[in-house]
Amino acid sequence: MKRGLKTAVLLLLFLGLTSMTAHRFYVAIYQIDYVPQKKRLEITTRIFMDDLNDAVSKAYKTHTNIGTEKETAEDILLLKKYLSEHFKLTVNGKSKVYTYLSREVESNVVICYLSIKEIGKVSSLQVDNSILIEVHSEQQNIIQFNNNGKKQNLLLSSSITKGMLK
């Protein structure tokens, strides 16, 4: 009897533990600050390294090592290309091209620094962001915009990849 009870408890424990799945969140954060003294937008992206490598590798059908010690100059070129194709900004109704400044890694997050110069004033900011959407349909891209002390947020996902901030 004890053996049967022990077997039943172990079986229930095994089934309980194996039926649980780890829920993973797919989130990236984009901080956009308008700096009136410098007349520019400063953009900081925070994207999980593994997700970013998956997306860039899938987009260009090559393995990348962005943010690792194996990173190559080609990886950085592909990162810049990926960002420019999947993250677009329109300021005051005019499409703007940003400059990729640098990137750094904190833990498992790749942080990219971008800027757009010669912006006199920001009346409206349209964000088109489809980063990581092609690899994770649950992806959420959170945009935080600071315009002269006025803060706004925007949540973009696979169903809504474009939004306007005023």
CSV table of N, CA, C and O in Angstrom, one decimal, residues 31-159:
chain,number,residue,atom,x,y,z
A,31,GLN,N,13.1,54.7,-25.2
A,31,GLN,CA,13.0,56.0,-24.6
A,31,GLN,C,13.4,57.0,-25.6
A,31,GLN,O,14.5,57.0,-26.1
A,32,ILE,N,12.5,58.0,-25.8
A,32,ILE,CA,12.8,59.1,-26.8
A,32,ILE,C,12.7,60.4,-26.0
A,32,ILE,O,11.6,60.7,-25.4
A,33,ASP,N,13.7,61.1,-26.0
A,33,ASP,CA,13.8,62.4,-25.3
A,33,ASP,C,14.0,63.5,-26.3
A,33,ASP,O,15.0,63.5,-27.1
A,34,TYR,N,13.2,64.6,-26.2
A,34,TYR,CA,13.5,65.8,-27.0
A,34,TYR,C,14.3,66.7,-26.1
A,34,TYR,O,13.9,67.0,-25.0
A,35,VAL,N,15.5,67.1,-26.6
A,35,VAL,CA,16.4,68.0,-25.9
A,35,VAL,C,16.4,69.3,-26.6
A,35,VAL,O,17.1,69.5,-27.6
A,36,PRO,N,15.6,70.3,-26.2
A,36,PRO,CA,15.5,71.5,-26.9
A,36,PRO,C,16.8,72.3,-27.0
A,36,PRO,O,17.0,73.0,-28.0
A,37,GLN,N,17.6,72.3,-26.0
A,37,GLN,CA,18.9,73.0,-26.0
A,37,GLN,C,19.8,72.5,-27.1
A,37,GLN,O,20.6,73.3,-27.7
A,38,LYS,N,19.7,71.3,-27.4
A,38,LYS,CA,20.6,70.7,-28.5
A,38,LYS,C,19.8,70.5,-29.8
A,38,LYS,O,20.4,70.0,-30.8
A,39,LYS,N,18.5,70.8,-29.8
A,39,LYS,CA,17.6,70.6,-30.9
A,39,LYS,C,17.7,69.2,-31.5
A,39,LYS,O,18.0,69.1,-32.7
A,40,ARG,N,17.6,68.2,-30.7
A,40,ARG,CA,17.6,66.9,-31.2
A,40,ARG,C,16.8,65.9,-30.3
A,40,ARG,O,16.4,66.2,-29.2
A,41,LEU,N,16.5,64.8,-31.0
A,41,LEU,CA,15.9,63.7,-30.3
A,41,LEU,C,16.9,62.7,-29.9
A,41,LEU,O,17.8,62.4,-30.8
A,42,GLU,N,16.9,62.2,-28.7
A,42,GLU,CA,17.9,61.2,-28.2
A,42,GLU,C,17.0,60.0,-28.0
A,42,GLU,O,16.1,60.0,-27.2
A,43,ILE,N,17.4,58.9,-28.6
A,43,ILE,CA,16.7,57.6,-28.5
A,43,ILE,C,17.5,56.5,-27.9
A,43,ILE,O,18.7,56.3,-28.3
A,44,THR,N,17.0,55.8,-26.9
A,44,THR,CA,17.6,54.7,-26.3
A,44,THR,C,16.7,53.5,-26.4
A,44,THR,O,15.5,53.6,-26.1
A,45,THR,N,17.2,52.4,-27.0
A,45,THR,CA,16.5,51.2,-27.1
A,45,THR,C,17.0,50.1,-26.2
A,45,THR,O,18.2,50.1,-25.9
A,46,ARG,N,16.1,49.3,-25.6
A,46,ARG,CA,16.5,48.2,-24.7
A,46,ARG,C,15.8,47.0,-25.2
A,46,ARG,O,14.6,46.9,-25.1
A,47,ILE,N,16.6,46.1,-25.8
A,47,ILE,CA,16.0,44.9,-26.4
A,47,ILE,C,16.8,43.7,-25.9
A,47,ILE,O,18.0,43.7,-25.9
A,48,PHE,N,16.1,42.6,-25.6
A,48,PHE,CA,16.7,41.4,-25.1
A,48,PHE,C,17.6,40.8,-26.2
A,48,PHE,O,17.3,40.7,-27.3
A,49,MET,N,18.9,40.5,-25.8
A,49,MET,CA,19.9,40.1,-26.7
A,49,MET,C,19.5,38.8,-27.5
A,49,MET,O,19.7,38.8,-28.7
A,50,ASP,N,19.0,37.8,-26.9
A,50,ASP,CA,18.6,36.6,-27.6
A,50,ASP,C,17.5,36.8,-28.6
A,50,ASP,O,17.6,36.4,-29.7
A,51,ASP,N,16.5,37.6,-28.2
A,51,ASP,CA,15.4,38.0,-29.1
A,51,ASP,C,15.9,38.8,-30.3
A,51,ASP,O,15.5,38.5,-31.5
A,52,LEU,N,16.8,39.7,-30.0
A,52,LEU,CA,17.4,40.6,-31.1
A,52,LEU,C,18.2,39.7,-32.1
A,52,LEU,O,18.0,39.9,-33.3
A,53,ASN,N,19.0,38.8,-31.6
A,53,ASN,CA,19.8,37.9,-32.5
A,53,ASN,C,18.9,37.0,-33.3
A,53,ASN,O,19.1,36.8,-34.5
A,54,ASP,N,17.8,36.5,-32.7
A,54,ASP,CA,16.9,35.7,-33.4
A,54,ASP,C,16.2,36.5,-34.5
A,54,ASP,O,16.1,36.0,-35.7
A,55,ALA,N,15.8,37.7,-34.3
A,55,ALA,CA,15.1,38.5,-35.3
A,55,ALA,C,16.1,38.9,-36.4
A,55,ALA,O,15.7,38.8,-37.6
A,56,VAL,N,17.3,39.4,-36.1
A,56,VAL,CA,18.3,39.8,-37.1
A,56,VAL,C,18.7,38.6,-37.9
A,56,VAL,O,18.8,38.6,-39.2
A,57,SER,N,18.9,37.4,-37.3
A,57,SER,CA,19.3,36.2,-38.0
A,57,SER,C,18.2,35.8,-38.9
A,57,SER,O,18.5,35.4,-40.1
A,58,LYS,N,17.0,35.8,-38.5
A,58,LYS,CA,15.9,35.4,-39.3
A,58,LYS,C,15.7,36.4,-40.5
A,58,LYS,O,15.5,36.0,-41.6
A,59,ALA,N,15.8,37.7,-40.2
A,59,ALA,CA,15.6,38.7,-41.3
A,59,ALA,C,16.6,38.6,-42.4
A,59,ALA,O,16.3,38.8,-43.6
A,60,TYR,N,17.9,38.2,-42.0
A,60,TYR,CA,19.0,38.2,-43.1
A,60,TYR,C,19.6,36.9,-43.3
A,60,TYR,O,20.6,36.7,-43.9
A,61,LYS,N,18.9,35.8,-42.7
A,61,LYS,CA,19.3,34.4,-43.0
A,61,LYS,C,20.8,34.2,-42.7
A,61,LYS,O,21.4,33.5,-43.5
A,62,THR,N,21.2,34.7,-41.6
A,62,THR,CA,22.6,34.4,-41.2
A,62,THR,C,22.6,34.5,-39.7
A,62,THR,O,21.9,35.2,-39.0
A,63,HIS,N,23.5,33.7,-39.1
A,63,HIS,CA,23.6,33.7,-37.6
A,63,HIS,C,24.4,35.0,-37.1
A,63,HIS,O,25.4,35.4,-37.7
A,64,THR,N,23.8,35.6,-36.1
A,64,THR,CA,24.5,36.8,-35.5
A,64,THR,C,24.8,36.6,-34.0
A,64,THR,O,24.2,35.7,-33.4
A,65,ASN,N,25.8,37.4,-33.6
A,65,ASN,CA,26.2,37.3,-32.2
A,65,ASN,C,26.2,38.7,-31.5
A,65,ASN,O,27.1,39.1,-30.8
A,66,ILE,N,25.2,39.5,-31.8
A,66,ILE,CA,25.1,40.8,-31.3
A,66,ILE,C,25.1,40.8,-29.8
A,66,ILE,O,24.4,40.1,-29.1
A,67,GLY,N,26.0,41.6,-29.2
A,67,GLY,CA,26.1,41.8,-27.8
A,67,GLY,C,26.9,40.7,-27.1
A,67,GLY,O,27.0,40.8,-25.9
A,68,THR,N,27.5,39.8,-27.8
A,68,THR,CA,28.4,38.8,-27.2
A,68,THR,C,29.8,39.1,-27.6
A,68,THR,O,30.2,39.9,-28.4
A,69,GLU,N,30.7,38.3,-26.9
A,69,GLU,CA,32.1,38.4,-27.3
A,69,GLU,C,32.5,38.0,-28.7
A,69,GLU,O,33.5,38.3,-29.2
A,70,LYS,N,31.6,37.2,-29.3
A,70,LYS,CA,31.8,36.8,-30.7
A,70,LYS,C,31.2,37.8,-31.7
A,70,LYS,O,31.3,37.5,-32.9
A,71,GLU,N,30.7,38.9,-31.3
A,71,GLU,CA,30.1,39.9,-32.2
A,71,GLU,C,31.2,40.3,-33.2
A,71,GLU,O,32.3,40.6,-32.9
A,72,THR,N,30.7,40.5,-34.5
A,72,THR,CA,31.6,41.0,-35.5
A,72,THR,C,31.1,42.3,-36.1
A,72,THR,O,30.0,42.8,-35.7
A,73,ALA,N,31.9,42.9,-36.9
A,73,ALA,CA,31.5,44.2,-37.5
A,73,ALA,C,30.3,44.0,-38.4
A,73,ALA,O,29.4,44.8,-38.5
A,74,GLU,N,30.2,42.8,-39.1
A,74,GLU,CA,29.1,42.5,-39.9
A,74,GLU,C,27.8,42.4,-39.0
A,74,GLU,O,26.7,42.8,-39.5
A,75,ASP,N,27.9,41.9,-37.8
A,75,ASP,CA,26.7,41.8,-36.9
A,75,ASP,C,26.2,43.2,-36.6
A,75,ASP,O,25.0,43.5,-36.6
A,76,ILE,N,27.1,44.2,-36.4
A,76,ILE,CA,26.7,45.6,-36.1
A,76,ILE,C,26.1,46.2,-37.4
A,76,ILE,O,25.1,46.9,-37.2
A,77,LEU,N,26.6,45.9,-38.5
A,77,LEU,CA,26.0,46.4,-39.8
A,77,LEU,C,24.6,45.9,-39.9
A,77,LEU,O,23.7,46.6,-40.3
A,78,LEU,N,24.4,44.6,-39.6
A,78,LEU,CA,23.1,44.0,-39.7
A,78,LEU,C,22.1,44.6,-38.7
A,78,LEU,O,20.9,44.8,-38.9
A,79,LEU,N,22.6,44.8,-37.5
A,79,LEU,CA,21.8,45.5,-36.4
A,79,LEU,C,21.4,46.8,-36.9
A,79,LEU,O,20.2,47.1,-36.8
A,80,LYS,N,22.2,47.6,-37.4
A,80,LYS,CA,21.9,49.0,-37.9
A,80,LYS,C,20.8,48.9,-39.0
A,80,LYS,O,19.8,49.6,-39.0
A,81,LYS,N,21.0,47.9,-39.9
A,81,LYS,CA,20.0,47.7,-41.0
A,81,LYS,C,18.7,47.3,-40.5
A,81,LYS,O,17.6,47.8,-40.9
A,82,TYR,N,18.7,46.4,-39.5
A,82,TYR,CA,17.5,45.9,-39.0
A,82,TYR,C,16.7,47.0,-38.2
A,82,TYR,O,15.5,47.2,-38.4
A,83,LEU,N,17.4,47.8,-37.5
A,83,LEU,CA,16.8,48.9,-36.8
A,83,LEU,C,16.2,49.9,-37.7
A,83,LEU,O,15.0,50.3,-37.6
A,84,SER,N,16.9,50.2,-38.8
A,84,SER,CA,16.4,51.2,-39.8
A,84,SER,C,15.2,50.7,-40.5
A,84,SER,O,14.3,51.5,-40.9
A,85,GLU,N,15.1,49.4,-40.7
A,85,GLU,CA,13.9,48.9,-41.4
A,85,GLU,C,12.7,48.6,-40.6
A,85,GLU,O,11.6,48.6,-41.0
A,86,HIS,N,12.9,48.5,-39.2
A,86,HIS,CA,11.8,48.1,-38.4
A,86,HIS,C,11.5,49.2,-37.3
A,86,HIS,O,10.5,49.0,-36.6
A,87,PHE,N,12.2,50.2,-37.2
A,87,PHE,CA,12.0,51.3,-36.3
A,87,PHE,C,12.1,52.6,-37.0
A,87,PHE,O,13.2,53.1,-37.4
A,88,LYS,N,10.9,53.3,-37.3
A,88,LYS,CA,10.9,54.5,-38.1
A,88,LYS,C,10.2,55.6,-37.3
A,88,LYS,O,9.2,55.3,-36.6
A,89,LEU,N,10.7,56.8,-37.5
A,89,LEU,CA,10.1,58.0,-36.8
A,89,LEU,C,9.8,59.0,-37.8
A,89,LEU,O,10.5,59.3,-38.7
A,90,THR,N,8.6,59.6,-37.5
A,90,THR,CA,8.1,60.8,-38.3
A,90,THR,C,7.9,61.9,-37.4
A,90,THR,O,7.1,61.8,-36.5
A,91,VAL,N,8.6,63.0,-37.6
A,91,VAL,CA,8.5,64.1,-36.7
A,91,VAL,C,7.8,65.3,-37.4
A,91,VAL,O,8.2,65.7,-38.5
A,92,ASN,N,6.7,65.8,-36.8
A,92,ASN,CA,6.0,66.9,-37.4
A,92,ASN,C,5.6,66.5,-38.8
A,92,ASN,O,5.6,67.4,-39.7
A,93,GLY,N,5.2,65.3,-39.1
A,93,GLY,CA,4.8,64.9,-40.4
A,93,GLY,C,5.9,64.6,-41.4
A,93,GLY,O,5.6,64.2,-42.6
A,94,LYS,N,7.1,64.7,-41.0
A,94,LYS,CA,8.2,64.4,-41.9
A,94,LYS,C,9.0,63.3,-41.4
A,94,LYS,O,9.5,63.2,-40.3
A,95,SER,N,9.2,62.3,-42.3
A,95,SER,CA,10.0,61.1,-42.0
A,95,SER,C,11.5,61.5,-41.7
A,95,SER,O,12.1,62.3,-42.4
A,96,LYS,N,12.0,61.0,-40.6
A,96,LYS,CA,13.4,61.4,-40.2
A,96,LYS,C,14.3,60.2,-40.1
A,96,LYS,O,13.8,59.1,-39.7
A,97,VAL,N,15.5,60.3,-40.5
A,97,VAL,CA,16.5,59.3,-40.4
A,97,VAL,C,17.4,59.6,-39.2
A,97,VAL,O,17.8,60.7,-39.0
A,98,TYR,N,17.5,58.6,-38.3
A,98,TYR,CA,18.3,58.8,-37.1
A,98,TYR,C,19.7,58.2,-37.4
A,98,TYR,O,20.0,57.5,-38.3
A,99,THR,N,20.6,58.7,-36.5
A,99,THR,CA,22.0,58.3,-36.6
A,99,THR,C,22.2,57.3,-35.5
A,99,THR,O,21.9,57.5,-34.3
A,100,TYR,N,22.8,56.1,-35.8
A,100,TYR,CA,23.2,55.1,-34.8
A,100,TYR,C,24.5,55.6,-34.2
A,100,TYR,O,25.5,55.8,-34.9
A,101,LEU,N,24.5,55.8,-32.9
A,101,LEU,CA,25.7,56.3,-32.2
A,101,LEU,C,26.5,55.2,-31.6
A,101,LEU,O,27.7,55.1,-31.9
A,102,SER,N,25.9,54.3,-30.9
A,102,SER,CA,26.7,53.2,-30.3
A,102,SER,C,25.7,52.2,-29.6
A,102,SER,O,24.5,52.4,-29.7
A,103,ARG,N,26.3,51.2,-29.0
A,103,ARG,CA,25.5,50.2,-28.3
A,103,ARG,C,26.3,49.7,-27.1
A,103,ARG,O,27.5,49.7,-27.2
A,104,GLU,N,25.6,49.2,-26.1
A,104,GLU,CA,26.3,48.6,-25.0
A,104,GLU,C,25.4,47.4,-24.5
A,104,GLU,O,24.2,47.3,-25.0
A,105,VAL,N,26.0,46.6,-23.7
A,105,VAL,CA,25.2,45.5,-23.2
A,105,VAL,C,25.2,45.5,-21.6
A,105,VAL,O,26.2,45.8,-21.0
A,106,GLU,N,24.0,45.4,-21.1
A,106,GLU,CA,23.8,45.2,-19.7
A,106,GLU,C,23.1,43.9,-19.4
A,106,GLU,O,22.0,43.7,-19.9
A,107,SER,N,23.8,43.0,-18.8
A,107,SER,CA,23.2,41.7,-18.5
A,107,SER,C,22.9,41.0,-19.9
A,107,SER,O,23.8,40.8,-20.7
A,108,ASN,N,21.6,40.8,-20.1
A,108,ASN,CA,21.2,40.2,-21.4
A,108,ASN,C,20.4,41.1,-22.3
A,108,ASN,O,19.6,40.7,-23.1
A,109,VAL,N,20.6,42.5,-22.1
A,109,VAL,CA,19.9,43.5,-22.8
A,109,VAL,C,20.9,44.3,-23.7
A,109,VAL,O,21.9,44.7,-23.2
A,110,VAL,N,20.6,44.5,-25.0
A,110,VAL,CA,21.4,45.3,-25.9
A,110,VAL,C,20.7,46.7,-25.8
A,110,VAL,O,19.5,46.8,-26.1
A,111,ILE,N,21.5,47.7,-25.5
A,111,ILE,CA,21.1,49.1,-25.4
A,111,ILE,C,21.7,49.8,-26.6
A,111,ILE,O,22.9,49.9,-26.7
A,112,CYS,N,20.9,50.4,-27.5
A,112,CYS,CA,21.3,51.1,-28.6
A,112,CYS,C,21.0,52.6,-28.4
A,112,CYS,O,20.0,52.9,-27.9
A,113,TYR,N,22.0,53.4,-28.8
A,113,TYR,CA,21.8,54.9,-28.7
A,113,TYR,C,21.7,55.5,-30.1
A,113,TYR,O,22.6,55.2,-30.9
A,114,LEU,N,20.6,56.2,-30.3
A,114,LEU,CA,20.4,56.8,-31.6
A,114,LEU,C,20.1,58.3,-31.4
A,114,LEU,O,19.7,58.7,-30.3
A,115,SER,N,20.2,59.1,-32.5
A,115,SER,CA,19.8,60.5,-32.4
A,115,SER,C,19.3,61.1,-33.7
A,115,SER,O,19.7,60.6,-34.8
A,116,ILE,N,18.5,62.1,-33.6
A,116,ILE,CA,18.0,62.8,-34.8
A,116,ILE,C,18.4,64.3,-34.5
A,116,ILE,O,17.8,64.9,-33.5
A,117,LYS,N,19.2,64.9,-35.3
A,117,LYS,CA,19.6,66.3,-35.1
A,117,LYS,C,18.7,67.3,-35.8
A,117,LYS,O,17.9,66.9,-36.7
A,118,GLU,N,18.8,68.5,-35.5
A,118,GLU,CA,18.1,69.7,-36.2
A,118,GLU,C,16.6,69.6,-36.1
A,118,GLU,O,15.9,69.7,-37.1
A,119,ILE,N,16.1,69.3,-34.9
A,119,ILE,CA,14.7,69.3,-34.6
A,119,ILE,C,14.4,70.5,-33.8
A,119,ILE,O,14.8,70.6,-32.6
A,120,GLY,N,13.7,71.5,-34.4
A,120,GLY,CA,13.4,72.7,-33.7
A,120,GLY,C,12.4,72.6,-32.6
A,120,GLY,O,12.5,73.2,-31.6
A,121,LYS,N,11.3,71.8,-32.9
A,121,LYS,CA,10.2,71.6,-32.0
A,121,LYS,C,9.5,70.4,-32.4
A,121,LYS,O,9.5,70.0,-33.5
A,122,VAL,N,8.9,69.7,-31.4
A,122,VAL,CA,8.2,68.4,-31.7
A,122,VAL,C,6.7,68.7,-31.4
A,122,VAL,O,6.3,68.8,-30.2
A,123,SER,N,5.9,68.8,-32.5
A,123,SER,CA,4.5,68.9,-32.3
A,123,SER,C,3.8,67.5,-32.3
A,123,SER,O,2.8,67.3,-31.7
A,124,SER,N,4.4,66.7,-33.2
A,124,SER,CA,3.9,65.3,-33.3
A,124,SER,C,5.0,64.3,-33.6
A,124,SER,O,6.0,64.7,-34.2
A,125,LEU,N,4.9,63.1,-33.1
A,125,LEU,CA,5.9,62.1,-33.3
A,125,LEU,C,5.2,60.8,-33.6
A,125,LEU,O,4.4,60.3,-32.8
A,126,GLN,N,5.3,60.4,-34.8
A,126,GLN,CA,4.7,59.1,-35.2
A,126,GLN,C,5.8,58.0,-35.1
A,126,GLN,O,6.9,58.2,-35.6
A,127,VAL,N,5.5,56.9,-34.5
A,127,VAL,CA,6.5,55.8,-34.3
A,127,VAL,C,5.9,54.6,-35.0
A,127,VAL,O,4.8,54.2,-34.8
A,128,ASP,N,6.8,54.0,-35.9
A,128,ASP,CA,6.4,52.8,-36.6
A,128,ASP,C,7.5,51.8,-36.1
A,128,ASP,O,8.6,51.9,-36.4
A,129,ASN,N,7.0,50.8,-35.3
A,129,ASN,CA,8.0,49.9,-34.7
A,129,ASN,C,7.5,48.4,-34.8
A,129,ASN,O,6.5,48.0,-34.2
A,130,SER,N,8.2,47.7,-35.6
A,130,SER,CA,7.9,46.3,-35.8
A,130,SER,C,9.0,45.4,-35.4
A,130,SER,O,9.1,44.2,-35.8
A,131,ILE,N,9.9,45.9,-34.5
A,131,ILE,CA,11.0,45.2,-34.0
A,131,ILE,C,10.6,43.9,-33.3
A,131,ILE,O,9.7,44.0,-32.4
A,132,LEU,N,11.1,42.8,-33.6
A,132,LEU,CA,10.9,41.5,-33.0
A,132,LEU,C,9.5,40.9,-33.3
A,132,LEU,O,9.3,39.7,-32.9
A,133,ILE,N,8.6,41.6,-34.0
A,133,ILE,CA,7.3,41.1,-34.2
A,133,ILE,C,7.3,39.8,-35.1
A,133,ILE,O,6.5,38.9,-34.9
A,134,GLU,N,8.3,39.7,-36.0
A,134,GLU,CA,8.3,38.6,-36.9
A,134,GLU,C,8.8,37.3,-36.2
A,134,GLU,O,8.6,36.2,-36.7
A,135,VAL,N,9.4,37.5,-35.0
A,135,VAL,CA,9.8,36.3,-34.3
A,135,VAL,C,8.9,35.9,-33.1
A,135,VAL,O,8.8,34.8,-32.7
A,136,HIS,N,8.3,36.9,-32.5
A,136,HIS,CA,7.4,36.7,-31.4
A,136,HIS,C,6.1,37.5,-31.6
A,136,HIS,O,6.1,38.7,-31.5
A,137,SER,N,5.0,36.8,-31.9
A,137,SER,CA,3.7,37.5,-32.1
A,137,SER,C,3.2,38.2,-30.8
A,137,SER,O,2.4,39.1,-30.9
A,138,GLU,N,3.7,37.8,-29.7
A,138,GLU,CA,3.3,38.4,-28.4
A,138,GLU,C,4.2,39.6,-28.0
A,138,GLU,O,4.0,40.2,-27.0
A,139,GLN,N,5.1,40.0,-28.9
A,139,GLN,CA,6.0,41.1,-28.7
A,139,GLN,C,5.3,42.4,-28.4
A,139,GLN,O,4.3,42.7,-29.1
A,140,GLN,N,5.7,43.1,-27.3
A,140,GLN,CA,5.2,44.4,-27.0
A,140,GLN,C,6.4,45.4,-27.0
A,140,GLN,O,7.4,45.1,-26.4
A,141,ASN,N,6.2,46.5,-27.7
A,141,ASN,CA,7.2,47.5,-27.8
A,141,ASN,C,6.7,48.7,-27.1
A,141,ASN,O,5.7,49.3,-27.5
A,142,ILE,N,7.3,49.1,-26.0
A,142,ILE,CA,6.9,50.2,-25.2
A,142,ILE,C,7.7,51.5,-25.5
A,142,ILE,O,8.9,51.4,-25.4
A,143,ILE,N,7.0,52.5,-25.9
A,143,ILE,CA,7.6,53.8,-26.3
A,143,ILE,C,7.4,54.8,-25.2
A,143,ILE,O,6.2,55.0,-24.8
A,144,GLN,N,8.4,55.4,-24.6
A,144,GLN,CA,8.3,56.4,-23.6
A,144,GLN,C,8.9,57.7,-24.3
A,144,GLN,O,10.0,57.7,-24.7
A,145,PHE,N,8.0,58.7,-24.3
A,145,PHE,CA,8.4,60.0,-25.0
A,145,PHE,C,8.4,61.1,-24.0
A,145,PHE,O,7.4,61.3,-23.3
A,146,ASN,N,9.5,61.8,-23.9
A,146,ASN,CA,9.6,63.0,-23.0
A,146,ASN,C,9.9,64.2,-23.9
A,146,ASN,O,10.9,64.3,-24.5
A,147,ASN,N,8.9,65.1,-24.0
A,147,ASN,CA,8.9,66.3,-24.8
A,147,ASN,C,8.8,67.5,-23.9
A,147,ASN,O,7.7,67.9,-23.5
A,148,ASN,N,9.9,68.1,-23.6
A,148,ASN,CA,9.9,69.3,-22.7
A,148,ASN,C,9.2,69.1,-21.4
A,148,ASN,O,8.4,69.9,-20.9
A,149,GLY,N,9.5,67.9,-20.8
A,149,GLY,CA,8.9,67.6,-19.5
A,149,GLY,C,7.5,66.9,-19.6
A,149,GLY,O,7.0,66.4,-18.6
A,150,LYS,N,6.9,67.0,-20.7
A,150,LYS,CA,5.6,66.3,-20.9
A,150,LYS,C,5.9,64.8,-21.3
A,150,LYS,O,6.6,64.6,-22.4
A,151,LYS,N,5.5,63.9,-20.5
A,151,LYS,CA,5.8,62.5,-20.8
A,151,LYS,C,4.5,61.8,-21.3
A,151,LYS,O,3.4,62.0,-20.8
A,152,GLN,N,4.8,61.0,-22.3
A,152,GLN,CA,3.7,60.1,-22.9
A,152,GLN,C,4.2,58.7,-23.2
A,152,GLN,O,5.5,58.5,-23.4
A,153,ASN,N,3.3,57.8,-23.2
A,153,ASN,CA,3.7,56.4,-23.4
A,153,ASN,C,2.8,55.9,-24.6
A,153,ASN,O,1.7,56.3,-24.8
A,154,LEU,N,3.4,54.9,-25.2
A,154,LEU,CA,2.7,54.2,-26.3
A,154,LEU,C,3.1,52.8,-26.3
A,154,LEU,O,4.2,52.4,-26.1
A,155,LEU,N,2.1,51.9,-26.4
A,155,LEU,CA,2.3,50.5,-26.5
A,155,LEU,C,2.0,49.9,-27.9
A,155,LEU,O,0.9,50.1,-28.3
A,156,LEU,N,3.0,49.4,-28.5
A,156,LEU,CA,2.8,48.8,-29.8
A,156,LEU,C,3.0,47.3,-29.8
A,156,LEU,O,3.8,46.8,-28.9
A,157,SER,N,2.3,46.6,-30.6
A,157,SER,CA,2.4,45.1,-30.6
A,157,SER,C,2.2,44.6,-32.1
A,157,SER,O,2.2,45.4,-33.0
A,158,SER,N,2.0,43.3,-32.2
A,158,SER,CA,1.9,42.8,-33.6
A,158,SER,C,0.6,43.3,-34.3
A,158,SER,O,0.6,43.4,-35.5
A,159,SER,N,-0.4,43.6,-33.5
A,159,SER,CA,-1.6,44.1,-34.1
A,159,SER,C,-1.6,45.6,-34.4
A,159,SER,O,-2.3,46.1,-35.2
